[in-house]
XYZ file of C-alpha atoms in Angstrom:
689
model
C 0.000 0.000 0.000
C 2.823 2.447 0.866
C 4.322 2.388 -2.617
C 0.935 3.568 -3.929
C 0.692 6.105 -1.089
C 3.941 8.002 -1.727
C 2.895 10.034 -4.817
C -0.326 11.077 -3.089
C 1.583 11.869 0.120
C 3.880 14.198 -1.803
C 1.059 15.984 -3.612
C -0.928 16.265 -0.368
C 2.104 17.730 1.438
C 2.924 20.238 -1.319
C -0.607 21.366 -2.102
C -1.568 21.372 1.581
C 1.484 23.456 2.476
C 0.817 25.863 -0.376
C -2.835 26.325 0.599
C -1.935 26.419 4.284
C 0.622 29.169 3.782
C -1.976 31.276 2.008
C -4.474 30.752 4.827
C -1.769 31.554 7.384
C -1.021 34.867 5.689
C -4.740 35.675 5.505
C -5.248 34.947 9.197
C -2.077 36.730 10.303
C -2.960 39.852 8.323
C -6.453 40.026 9.822
C -5.184 39.413 13.364
C -2.543 42.134 13.126
C -5.021 44.517 11.534
C -7.280 44.039 14.565
C -9.962 42.523 12.339
C -10.495 39.179 14.056
C -14.210 39.518 13.513
C -13.555 38.912 9.817
C -11.865 35.530 10.403
C -15.139 33.548 9.924
C -15.217 34.910 6.379
C -11.801 33.359 5.692
C -12.837 30.015 7.160
C -16.072 30.103 5.165
C -14.092 30.474 1.960
C -11.753 27.645 3.003
C -14.716 25.412 3.845
C -16.311 26.164 0.467
C -13.058 25.263 -1.317
C -12.801 21.962 0.564
C -16.436 21.113 -0.184
C -15.942 21.896 -3.872
C -12.787 19.755 -4.049
C -14.428 16.759 -2.379
C -17.484 17.098 -4.601
C -15.237 17.227 -7.655
C -13.536 14.006 -6.523
C -16.927 12.343 -6.019
C -18.050 13.374 -9.504
C -14.890 11.880 -11.015
C -15.261 8.638 -9.056
C -18.954 7.922 -9.560
C -19.202 9.253 -13.100
C -16.285 7.103 -14.252
C -17.761 4.046 -12.527
C -20.909 4.321 -14.619
C -19.081 4.357 -17.951
C -18.314 1.382 -20.150
C -14.846 -0.138 -19.872
C -13.518 1.445 -23.068
C -14.927 4.874 -22.182
C -13.533 4.552 -18.643
C -10.073 3.993 -20.095
C -10.373 7.001 -22.403
C -11.848 9.195 -19.641
C -9.161 8.201 -17.164
C -6.389 8.666 -19.710
C -7.562 12.150 -20.632
C -7.804 13.233 -16.992
C -4.362 11.754 -16.272
C -2.888 14.038 -18.928
C -4.835 17.003 -17.512
C -3.475 16.143 -14.054
C 0.075 16.087 -15.438
C -0.480 19.528 -16.970
C -1.782 20.930 -13.666
C 1.069 19.428 -11.649
C 3.660 20.721 -14.097
C 2.212 24.235 -14.001
C 2.015 24.093 -10.199
C 5.667 23.034 -9.884
C 6.943 25.905 -12.017
C 4.559 28.474 -10.497
C 5.518 27.641 -6.929
C 9.220 27.687 -7.741
C 8.870 31.262 -9.002
C 6.386 32.502 -6.399
C 7.750 31.117 -3.128
C 9.707 34.272 -2.335
C 6.929 36.789 -2.995
C 3.889 34.756 -1.920
C 3.358 36.470 1.432
C 3.514 39.971 0.019
C 1.064 39.222 -2.781
C -1.472 37.659 -0.431
C -1.220 40.529 2.080
C -1.921 42.993 -0.695
C -5.023 41.038 -1.771
C -6.266 40.804 1.822
C -5.918 44.545 2.329
C -7.955 45.174 -0.818
C -10.565 42.632 0.274
C -10.957 44.255 3.695
C -11.944 47.522 2.112
C -14.451 45.906 -0.289
C -16.668 43.876 2.024
C -17.202 40.346 3.359
C -18.008 38.702 0.041
C -14.667 39.641 -1.474
C -12.752 38.246 1.510
C -14.665 34.952 1.279
C -13.942 34.838 -2.445
C -10.257 35.582 -1.895
C -9.776 32.684 0.512
C -11.975 30.418 -1.622
C -9.962 31.044 -4.798
C -6.637 30.819 -2.976
C -7.421 27.386 -1.506
C -9.795 26.055 -4.171
C -7.170 25.809 -6.872
C -4.947 23.615 -4.732
C -7.958 21.549 -3.654
C -9.093 20.825 -7.212
C -5.563 19.924 -8.283
C -5.250 17.577 -5.293
C -8.596 15.894 -6.032
C -7.693 15.338 -9.689
C -4.215 13.996 -8.971
C -5.482 11.791 -6.139
C -8.197 10.312 -8.375
C -5.614 9.652 -11.078
C -3.156 7.913 -8.750
C -5.915 5.858 -7.107
C -7.068 4.674 -10.525
C -3.503 3.826 -11.564
C -3.022 1.827 -8.354
C -6.417 0.121 -8.844
C -7.183 0.772 -5.179
C -7.973 3.793 -3.032
C -6.695 2.918 0.450
C -3.021 3.627 -0.274
C -3.475 6.924 -2.162
C -6.068 8.211 0.327
C -3.830 7.294 3.260
C -0.820 8.962 1.669
C -2.739 12.140 0.841
C -4.211 12.260 4.346
C -0.794 11.985 5.988
C 0.597 14.644 3.648
C -2.234 17.077 4.415
C -1.928 16.544 8.174
C 1.836 17.111 8.037
C 1.295 20.247 5.921
C -1.165 21.568 8.523
C 1.370 20.982 11.322
C 4.109 22.753 9.362
C 1.858 25.736 8.603
C 0.894 26.005 12.267
C 4.583 25.979 13.202
C 5.378 28.673 10.658
C 2.466 30.801 11.813
C 3.440 30.515 15.481
C 7.114 31.139 14.556
C 8.257 27.936 16.286
C 9.476 26.456 13.014
C 11.766 27.692 10.271
C 11.794 26.096 6.805
C 13.503 27.251 3.642
C 10.397 26.906 1.508
C 12.182 27.821 -1.713
C 14.461 24.813 -1.351
C 11.559 22.640 -0.205
C 9.419 23.409 -3.241
C 12.418 22.985 -5.536
C 13.298 19.511 -4.203
C 9.735 18.224 -4.146
C 9.146 19.760 -7.570
C 11.921 17.653 -9.088
C 10.452 14.493 -7.539
C 6.950 15.392 -8.734
C 8.207 15.830 -12.303
C 9.461 12.225 -12.248
C 6.133 11.003 -10.813
C 4.177 13.054 -13.351
C 6.157 11.408 -16.178
C 4.857 8.036 -14.968
C 1.299 9.360 -14.731
C 1.621 10.614 -18.315
C 2.763 7.174 -19.478
C -0.134 5.542 -17.642
C -2.581 8.030 -19.162
C -1.298 7.372 -22.686
C -1.740 3.646 -22.125
C -5.334 4.238 -20.972
C -6.032 6.227 -24.133
C -4.630 3.360 -26.204
C -6.785 0.811 -24.398
C -9.790 3.097 -24.854
C -9.199 3.182 -28.615
C -8.385 6.908 -28.706
C -4.694 6.507 -29.582
C -3.083 3.854 -31.804
C -0.195 1.523 -31.036
C -1.741 -0.457 -28.204
C 0.067 -3.639 -29.245
C 3.364 -2.046 -30.358
C 5.530 -2.857 -27.343
C 8.884 -1.179 -26.841
C 9.544 -3.032 -23.576
C 8.217 -6.460 -22.598
C 9.874 -7.873 -19.487
C 6.828 -9.804 -18.299
C 8.684 -13.072 -18.765
C 11.719 -12.048 -16.717
C 10.325 -9.629 -14.118
C 8.149 -10.829 -11.271
C 5.250 -8.351 -11.219
C 4.579 -9.211 -7.564
C 8.124 -8.600 -6.317
C 8.840 -5.707 -3.971
C 10.950 -3.804 -6.483
C 8.396 -4.215 -9.278
C 5.566 -3.124 -6.980
C 7.618 -0.109 -5.865
C 8.372 1.014 -9.424
C 4.771 0.546 -10.519
C 3.316 2.273 -7.467
C 5.642 5.285 -7.324
C 6.776 5.792 -10.923
C 4.078 3.926 -12.894
C 6.793 1.964 -14.697
C 5.457 -1.453 -15.706
C 7.229 -4.540 -17.129
C 5.323 -4.035 -20.397
C 5.205 -0.604 -22.075
C 4.257 0.498 -25.570
C 6.382 2.746 -27.769
C 3.995 5.649 -27.186
C 4.333 5.256 -23.406
C 8.121 5.164 -23.572
C 8.347 8.159 -25.916
C 5.883 10.149 -23.795
C 7.672 9.279 -20.553
C 11.190 9.997 -21.785
C 10.144 13.082 -23.774
C 8.242 14.682 -20.878
C 10.956 13.892 -18.351
C 13.751 15.166 -20.623
C 12.056 18.424 -21.625
C 10.386 19.393 -18.337
C 13.285 18.435 -16.076
C 15.717 20.320 -18.312
C 13.584 23.484 -18.170
C 13.181 23.080 -14.414
C 16.935 22.718 -13.807
C 17.791 25.572 -16.165
C 15.329 27.787 -14.365
C 17.109 27.054 -11.095
C 20.535 27.851 -12.532
C 19.345 31.040 -14.177
C 17.463 32.338 -11.162
C 19.145 35.426 -9.735
C 17.791 36.712 -6.425
C 16.494 40.258 -6.743
C 18.137 42.802 -4.426
C 16.228 43.576 -1.300
C 16.726 46.521 1.014
C 16.258 44.214 3.995
C 17.555 40.747 3.062
C 16.197 37.880 5.089
C 18.260 34.810 6.002
C 15.220 32.658 5.250
C 13.083 33.470 2.190
C 10.155 31.485 3.539
C 6.892 33.338 3.045
C 6.036 33.435 6.700
C 4.170 36.630 7.501
C 6.583 39.105 9.128
C 5.392 41.053 12.138
C 4.882 44.667 10.947
C 6.679 47.422 12.774
C 3.635 49.654 12.544
C 0.023 48.791 12.725
C -1.782 49.132 9.416
C -4.095 52.106 8.937
C -7.526 51.689 10.490
C -10.032 49.927 8.281
C -13.354 51.446 7.333
C -16.252 50.196 9.378
C -18.082 47.389 7.630
C -21.449 48.197 6.166
C -24.389 47.095 8.296
C -25.584 43.643 7.280
C -28.934 41.929 7.713
C -28.948 39.583 10.653
C -28.869 35.905 9.688
C -27.943 32.705 11.569
C -24.194 32.144 11.849
C -24.521 28.590 10.594
C -26.380 29.455 7.388
C -23.455 30.390 5.121
C -21.140 27.485 6.170
C -23.955 24.990 5.643
C -24.754 26.515 2.271
C -21.174 26.433 0.978
C -20.994 22.715 1.824
C -24.471 21.755 0.673
C -24.447 23.516 -2.695
C -21.378 21.720 -4.154
C -22.592 18.396 -2.732
C -26.048 18.790 -4.290
C -24.612 19.885 -7.637
C -22.217 16.925 -7.600
C -25.098 14.566 -6.886
C -27.090 15.979 -9.795
C -24.127 15.589 -12.132
C -23.617 11.978 -11.088
C -27.311 11.134 -11.515
C -27.602 12.859 -14.889
C -24.365 11.327 -16.163
C -25.292 7.763 -15.196
C -26.387 5.949 -18.347
C -29.311 3.598 -18.589
C -28.268 -0.042 -18.345
C -27.571 -1.655 -21.695
C -30.791 -3.197 -22.963
C -32.747 -1.008 -20.500
C -33.534 -4.059 -18.341
C -33.475 -4.852 -14.653
C -33.980 -8.591 -14.209
C -35.362 -10.059 -10.990
C -33.518 -12.904 -9.253
C -35.453 -15.079 -6.786
C -37.304 -18.372 -6.631
C -40.594 -16.533 -7.148
C -39.666 -13.818 -9.681
C -36.770 -15.423 -11.567
C -36.278 -13.609 -14.890
C -39.084 -11.097 -14.400
C -38.416 -8.050 -16.583
C -36.393 -10.028 -19.148
C -37.239 -9.458 -22.797
C -35.448 -10.518 -25.951
C -32.242 -8.428 -26.107
C -30.523 -7.145 -29.213
C -27.557 -9.197 -30.482
C -24.175 -8.037 -29.226
C -22.521 -7.352 -25.892
C -25.202 -6.598 -23.325
C -25.254 -5.589 -19.667
C -28.156 -6.836 -17.536
C -28.877 -5.425 -14.087
C -29.621 -8.418 -11.875
C -31.572 -7.561 -8.708
C -32.167 -10.115 -5.985
C -35.826 -9.617 -5.011
C -35.901 -12.627 -2.690
C -34.764 -13.225 0.881
C -31.865 -15.603 0.167
C -28.430 -15.145 -1.362
C -28.606 -16.584 -4.871
C -26.627 -17.539 -7.901
C -27.960 -16.624 -11.333
C -27.010 -17.931 -14.770
C -27.891 -16.817 -18.290
C -28.361 -20.164 -20.038
C -29.463 -21.933 -23.182
C -32.415 -23.911 -21.726
C -32.060 -26.652 -24.348
C -28.476 -27.562 -23.414
C -27.993 -25.815 -20.024
C -24.976 -24.057 -21.564
C -24.013 -20.975 -19.517
C -23.397 -17.580 -21.159
C -22.834 -15.583 -17.974
C -23.191 -15.905 -14.221
C -23.185 -14.101 -10.897
C -22.454 -15.861 -7.620
C -23.367 -14.691 -4.133
C -25.981 -12.066 -5.060
C -27.286 -10.901 -1.679
C -30.961 -10.051 -1.060
C -31.891 -6.522 -2.078
C -28.680 -5.930 -4.043
C -28.108 -5.305 -7.742
C -25.096 -6.280 -9.834
C -24.320 -6.126 -13.538
C -24.005 -9.285 -15.616
C -22.248 -8.787 -18.941
C -22.734 -11.344 -21.728
C -22.456 -11.501 -25.509
C -25.815 -12.307 -27.098
C -26.141 -13.928 -30.533
C -28.852 -15.876 -32.308
C -30.383 -18.517 -30.043
C -32.625 -19.176 -27.061
C -31.946 -17.612 -23.650
C -33.342 -17.982 -20.140
C -32.346 -17.200 -16.574
C -31.650 -19.842 -13.939
C -31.926 -18.632 -10.335
C -30.401 -20.820 -7.629
C -31.173 -19.748 -4.023
C -28.598 -20.805 -1.443
C -31.170 -22.972 0.344
C -33.717 -23.917 -2.244
C -34.446 -25.444 -5.610
C -33.148 -23.956 -8.850
C -35.773 -22.126 -10.933
C -35.588 -21.442 -14.682
C -37.373 -18.474 -16.242
C -39.395 -18.340 -19.418
C -37.165 -18.534 -22.500
C -36.854 -15.844 -25.188
C -35.627 -16.169 -28.748
C -33.002 -13.891 -30.323
C -32.760 -13.864 -34.102
C -29.549 -13.875 -36.125
C -26.520 -16.109 -36.532
C -25.644 -18.424 -33.663
C -22.643 -17.472 -31.570
C -20.065 -19.311 -29.508
C -18.936 -18.781 -25.944
C -21.456 -20.733 -23.899
C -20.102 -23.240 -21.385
C -21.902 -26.574 -21.042
C -22.019 -27.169 -17.268
C -20.679 -30.269 -15.596
C -22.219 -32.205 -12.740
C -20.666 -34.257 -9.982
C -21.598 -37.312 -12.019
C -19.603 -35.967 -14.979
C -16.528 -35.668 -12.774
C -17.036 -38.992 -10.992
C -15.133 -41.000 -13.639
C -12.131 -38.619 -13.794
C -12.059 -38.532 -9.991
C -11.912 -42.337 -9.736
C -9.135 -42.456 -12.321
C -7.123 -39.801 -10.552
C -7.559 -41.356 -7.104
C -6.272 -44.616 -8.546
C -3.218 -42.743 -9.866
C -2.605 -41.209 -6.436
C -2.980 -44.587 -4.713
C -0.344 -46.093 -7.006
C 1.947 -43.135 -6.362
C 1.558 -43.448 -2.591
C 2.433 -47.140 -2.729
C 5.618 -46.222 -4.604
C 6.305 -43.431 -2.122
C 6.154 -45.807 0.845
C 8.728 -48.091 -0.769
C 11.046 -45.225 -1.697
C 10.940 -43.518 1.722
C 11.740 -46.824 3.424
C 14.752 -47.268 1.142
C 15.841 -43.709 1.955
C 15.660 -44.534 5.656
C 17.695 -47.714 5.126
C 20.383 -45.725 3.291
C 20.688 -43.244 6.149
C 20.765 -45.912 8.856
C 23.548 -47.651 6.944
C 25.486 -44.401 6.628
C 25.316 -44.396 2.804
C 24.661 -40.667 2.496
C 25.651 -40.372 -1.189
C 23.102 -43.049 -2.077
C 20.615 -41.370 0.261
C 20.884 -38.123 -1.696
C 19.944 -39.859 -4.939
C 17.113 -41.813 -3.284
C 15.874 -38.652 -1.569
C 15.399 -36.991 -4.952
C 13.608 -40.031 -6.375
C 11.155 -40.175 -3.469
C 10.617 -36.423 -3.426
C 9.819 -36.349 -7.145
C 7.261 -39.116 -6.618
C 5.527 -37.063 -3.950
C 5.678 -33.876 -6.032
C 3.975 -35.629 -8.955
C 0.861 -36.114 -6.753
C 0.274 -32.365 -6.543
C -3.417 -32.405 -7.341
C -4.084 -34.266 -4.107
C -2.439 -31.673 -1.809
C -5.779 -30.380 -0.640
C -6.910 -33.859 0.437
C -3.836 -34.974 2.363
C -4.967 -33.014 5.434
C -2.185 -32.719 8.056
C 0.052 -35.250 6.332
C 1.339 -32.746 3.767
C 2.911 -30.476 6.388
C 4.575 -33.459 8.057
C 5.834 -34.942 4.771
C 6.829 -31.847 2.809
C 6.483 -28.848 5.140
C 8.739 -25.803 4.842
C 10.545 -24.108 7.731
C 8.837 -20.778 6.942
C 7.104 -19.384 10.020
C 8.621 -21.859 12.481
C 10.265 -20.097 15.466
C 13.488 -22.071 15.093
C 13.544 -22.135 11.291
C 15.460 -25.113 9.921
C 16.463 -26.042 13.485
C 12.908 -26.114 14.813
C 11.712 -29.438 16.240
C 8.568 -29.241 14.074
C 10.587 -28.965 10.854
C 10.188 -32.491 9.480
C 9.812 -34.441 6.257
C 11.571 -34.210 2.919
C 12.915 -30.693 3.360
C 14.273 -31.449 6.842
C 16.217 -34.408 5.437
C 17.305 -32.361 2.392
C 18.765 -29.697 4.666
C 20.697 -32.306 6.638
C 21.985 -34.250 3.611
C 23.306 -31.131 1.887
C 24.603 -29.365 4.999
C 26.942 -32.034 6.333
C 24.723 -33.539 9.007
C 25.631 -37.040 10.165
C 23.625 -40.189 9.562
C 22.869 -40.336 13.280
C 21.242 -36.898 13.184
C 19.107 -37.842 10.166
C 18.037 -41.308 11.255
C 15.002 -40.204 13.268
C 13.670 -37.687 10.667
C 14.008 -40.372 7.965
C 12.169 -42.931 10.062
C 9.431 -40.381 10.789
C 9.094 -39.567 7.067
C 8.636 -43.237 6.182
C 6.024 -43.609 8.917
C 4.084 -40.549 7.712
C 4.150 -41.796 4.110
C 2.748 -45.155 5.245
C 0.112 -43.376 7.333
C -0.934 -41.260 4.373
C -1.277 -44.303 2.118
C -3.552 -45.931 4.677
C -5.640 -42.790 5.295
C -6.023 -41.569 1.713
C -8.902 -43.864 0.595
C -11.037 -42.480 3.418
C -10.085 -38.824 2.958
C -12.550 -36.408 1.384
C -11.518 -35.610 -2.185
C -14.086 -33.220 -3.632
C -14.663 -33.701 -7.350
C -14.680 -29.906 -7.831
C -11.027 -29.841 -6.705
C -9.857 -31.520 -9.906
C -10.365 -28.517 -12.219
C -8.829 -26.182 -9.625
C -5.699 -28.299 -9.285
C -5.127 -28.121 -13.043
C -4.057 -24.531 -12.491
C -2.854 -24.551 -8.885
C -0.085 -27.164 -9.216
C 2.004 -25.056 -11.589
C 0.983 -21.855 -9.837
C 2.735 -23.189 -6.737
C 5.649 -24.300 -8.907
C 6.144 -20.781 -10.233
C 5.824 -19.303 -6.751
C 8.072 -21.696 -4.841
C 10.218 -24.072 -6.911
C 11.168 -21.636 -9.667
C 12.107 -18.948 -7.143
C 14.298 -21.297 -5.087
C 12.114 -20.647 -2.056
C 11.834 -24.331 -1.154
C 15.466 -25.255 -1.888
C 17.223 -26.467 1.254
C 20.579 -27.051 -0.415
C 20.050 -29.773 -3.025
C 19.569 -27.387 -5.950
C 16.845 -29.644 -7.360
C 14.046 -27.096 -7.759
C 13.847 -27.837 -11.489
C 13.537 -31.557 -10.774
C 10.550 -30.811 -8.543
C 9.109 -28.532 -11.225
C 9.480 -31.393 -13.709
C 7.559 -33.698 -11.347
C 4.844 -31.070 -10.899
C 4.551 -30.836 -14.674
C 4.084 -34.618 -14.806
C 1.316 -34.362 -12.214
C -0.410 -31.642 -14.238
C -0.152 -33.752 -17.382
C -1.755 -36.702 -15.578
C -4.571 -34.526 -14.290
C -5.296 -33.156 -17.765
C -5.366 -36.725 -19.081
C -8.312 -37.647 -16.866
C -10.073 -34.337 -17.622
C -9.431 -34.460 -21.370
C -12.815 -35.940 -22.415
C -14.711 -33.164 -20.607
C -12.443 -30.405 -21.901
C -12.466 -31.607 -25.499
C -16.225 -31.220 -25.826
C -16.299 -27.817 -24.131
C -13.188 -26.107 -25.467
C -11.790 -28.089 -28.402
C -9.086 -25.485 -29.091
C -7.819 -25.341 -25.512
C -6.041 -28.670 -25.170
C -3.897 -28.409 -28.334
C -2.631 -25.048 -27.071
C -1.973 -26.421 -23.589
C -0.251 -29.512 -25.003
C 2.092 -27.277 -27.016
C 2.830 -25.216 -23.890
C 3.619 -28.352 -21.879
C 5.926 -29.680 -24.595
C 7.751 -26.357 -24.761
C 8.270 -26.205 -20.989
C 9.286 -29.872 -20.880
C 11.986 -29.241 -23.501
C 13.384 -26.362 -21.452
C 13.473 -28.439 -18.265
C 15.085 -31.406 -20.041
C 17.835 -29.090 -21.312
C 18.785 -28.346 -17.679
C 19.112 -32.057 -16.792
C 22.555 -33.216 -17.912
C 24.542 -36.288 -16.826
C 22.036 -37.062 -14.098
C 22.339 -33.568 -12.559
C 19.838 -30.741 -12.499
C 20.903 -27.112 -12.868
C 20.107 -25.220 -9.637
C 17.623 -22.409 -10.121
C 20.111 -19.781 -8.951
C 22.588 -20.891 -11.649
C 20.232 -20.732 -14.584
C 21.336 -17.292 -15.635
C 19.018 -14.398 -16.200
C 18.015 -15.397 -19.725
C 17.507 -19.076 -18.947
C 15.391 -18.376 -15.888
C 13.333 -15.805 -17.778
C 12.590 -18.340 -20.516
C 11.431 -21.007 -18.052
C 9.405 -18.502 -16.013
C 7.834 -17.164 -19.189
C 6.937 -20.631 -20.476
C 5.412 -21.563 -17.117
C 3.476 -18.294 -17.000
C 2.122 -18.851 -20.506
C 1.022 -22.370 -19.602
C -0.711 -21.028 -16.487
C -2.511 -18.409 -18.549
C -3.746 -21.038 -21.018
C -4.843 -23.315 -18.151
C -6.759 -20.534 -16.369
C -10.126 -21.234 -18.140
C -10.214 -24.859 -16.911
C -11.798 -24.171 -13.470
C -14.602 -22.125 -15.064
C -15.150 -24.636 -17.868
C -15.521 -27.534 -15.431
C -17.209 -25.780 -12.524
C -20.063 -27.765 -11.016
C -23.259 -25.727 -11.352
C -26.686 -26.466 -9.966
C -29.402 -27.256 -12.481
C -33.189 -27.255 -12.337
């Protein structure tokens, strides 16, 4: 979260300090002019500016949320570029104005005092409102880039609070800051951040179809850079630099940074301080205490008596009401103009034949139970779209592509019988994309076949772990290392059954992560405990008990497995999860305890995935005939890469692959995972009528 918070923290600190300095000068001038009675006018203007800024942020948030995906991208991209323009102008303006800010504001306040209350309110409103609108726009842009709001909002909040503390210190003269240097340093950092926002905005415009070149990549490091690593997250959160960038993004980023930073630096070098008859050691625009009191102000004109709370309430309510009207008026009607009821009683009510094409249906649960709802072909039960966990009284959008055919809604209450609505007919050519659902009966055969495979593997595992224990008891540690790898690969090839092994998995193949004593903890047992000992010079006597315990746990698992609960719905999930764990643990070296055999384990995991796909192949072939050929090609490609790292009976350790070799294997595994990702949805068990 903190990497996403930093840009917003910086903008909150700068804009808050800028606005706070202006307010400080306003307040100080009124206090020293003996016009404290006019202070509520300043605070009214400040309150109005804050209300306007928050309303502006709400309009951006809720208006964008109601747009289609493509329009959202274009809208966000355009506002990102506007935000960059505002930030750039603010950086240069504040660099020039820091020295003379106090004098300019004092002059405006003096004029306002002689012209009435309304002008003073307007002065404070305009002085703070500009910074507030810039902050709202930049904060919305960074929150959208981060795809979450907690980090940016937290960062901006901390920045604003710190700015308020600094302004209070400057006003009370308990703090001294060289504001010229402060705004210069933060300006340089903001230029770098703004370059990233510009690149992100250009990418949004490409994805929204406004700008070309969306597939012309100048940089594509997705195969060699872990997008979830700390350094990648930091670069993406702070600088908006991503592993994949188009040529337009790169040109925009480099061009903006080169031109703007050059002008900024040149402006600093060419700046010559103007002579002053009374030079100050600190050019900060803190309001100096005047030697003489200002001339007396004219008495304010008599005003009609009105409640003190009326104006503050009005300046907050008016922007909020206007923002609400804008959001309501800007919200489009749902595609197809339909709200469809979801419940056992009203299932499908409001549904009429839609037009062909991509449609959005508003599904409202009118019942008293949480429900699932499916858009189906009633003749085949094929599913075109679905929503799970729709709570009573709530509405969610369901997006589906409609072509020629018959359509109906199936509503499935959490504690009730599935209900199917009346069917409607849509004319035109038939389309693809529907998923024929599977039942537990459909998966019963594959489950029996896979359980038989696991049973055979466990029988082999028991034999191999006993042999490993015999090697260690006899002191044949070289032989034990080879037999350890054989047994461990057997266990790794049973990956789809991890979720059904209950507590046995931690005892047989648990990692030391999270244990108080790490690799020396008494609860660190199993394959990795023995691996650590065999490859770290431990004696046979030290390893005898862990080896005996491993053999006993393997035998216990073989005995317990037939009675363990193996849910049929786990099979499709494991098709993706086995290699997901491989990419996360084995191919990062996270599980390596010294043997350097992470690729051997990855090879065994690939074998387990291949076996799982074999039993699921009949179901997948009828539902996605093009999927398996693609997956088979991915598996063959990854297998070739792994085989190339197995030479003379030895596996290349992951940390010795080299950057290119590791990137190729990671990329091939990632591509296979991406192509396997539809399997859980294709073979999800769905309730039927």
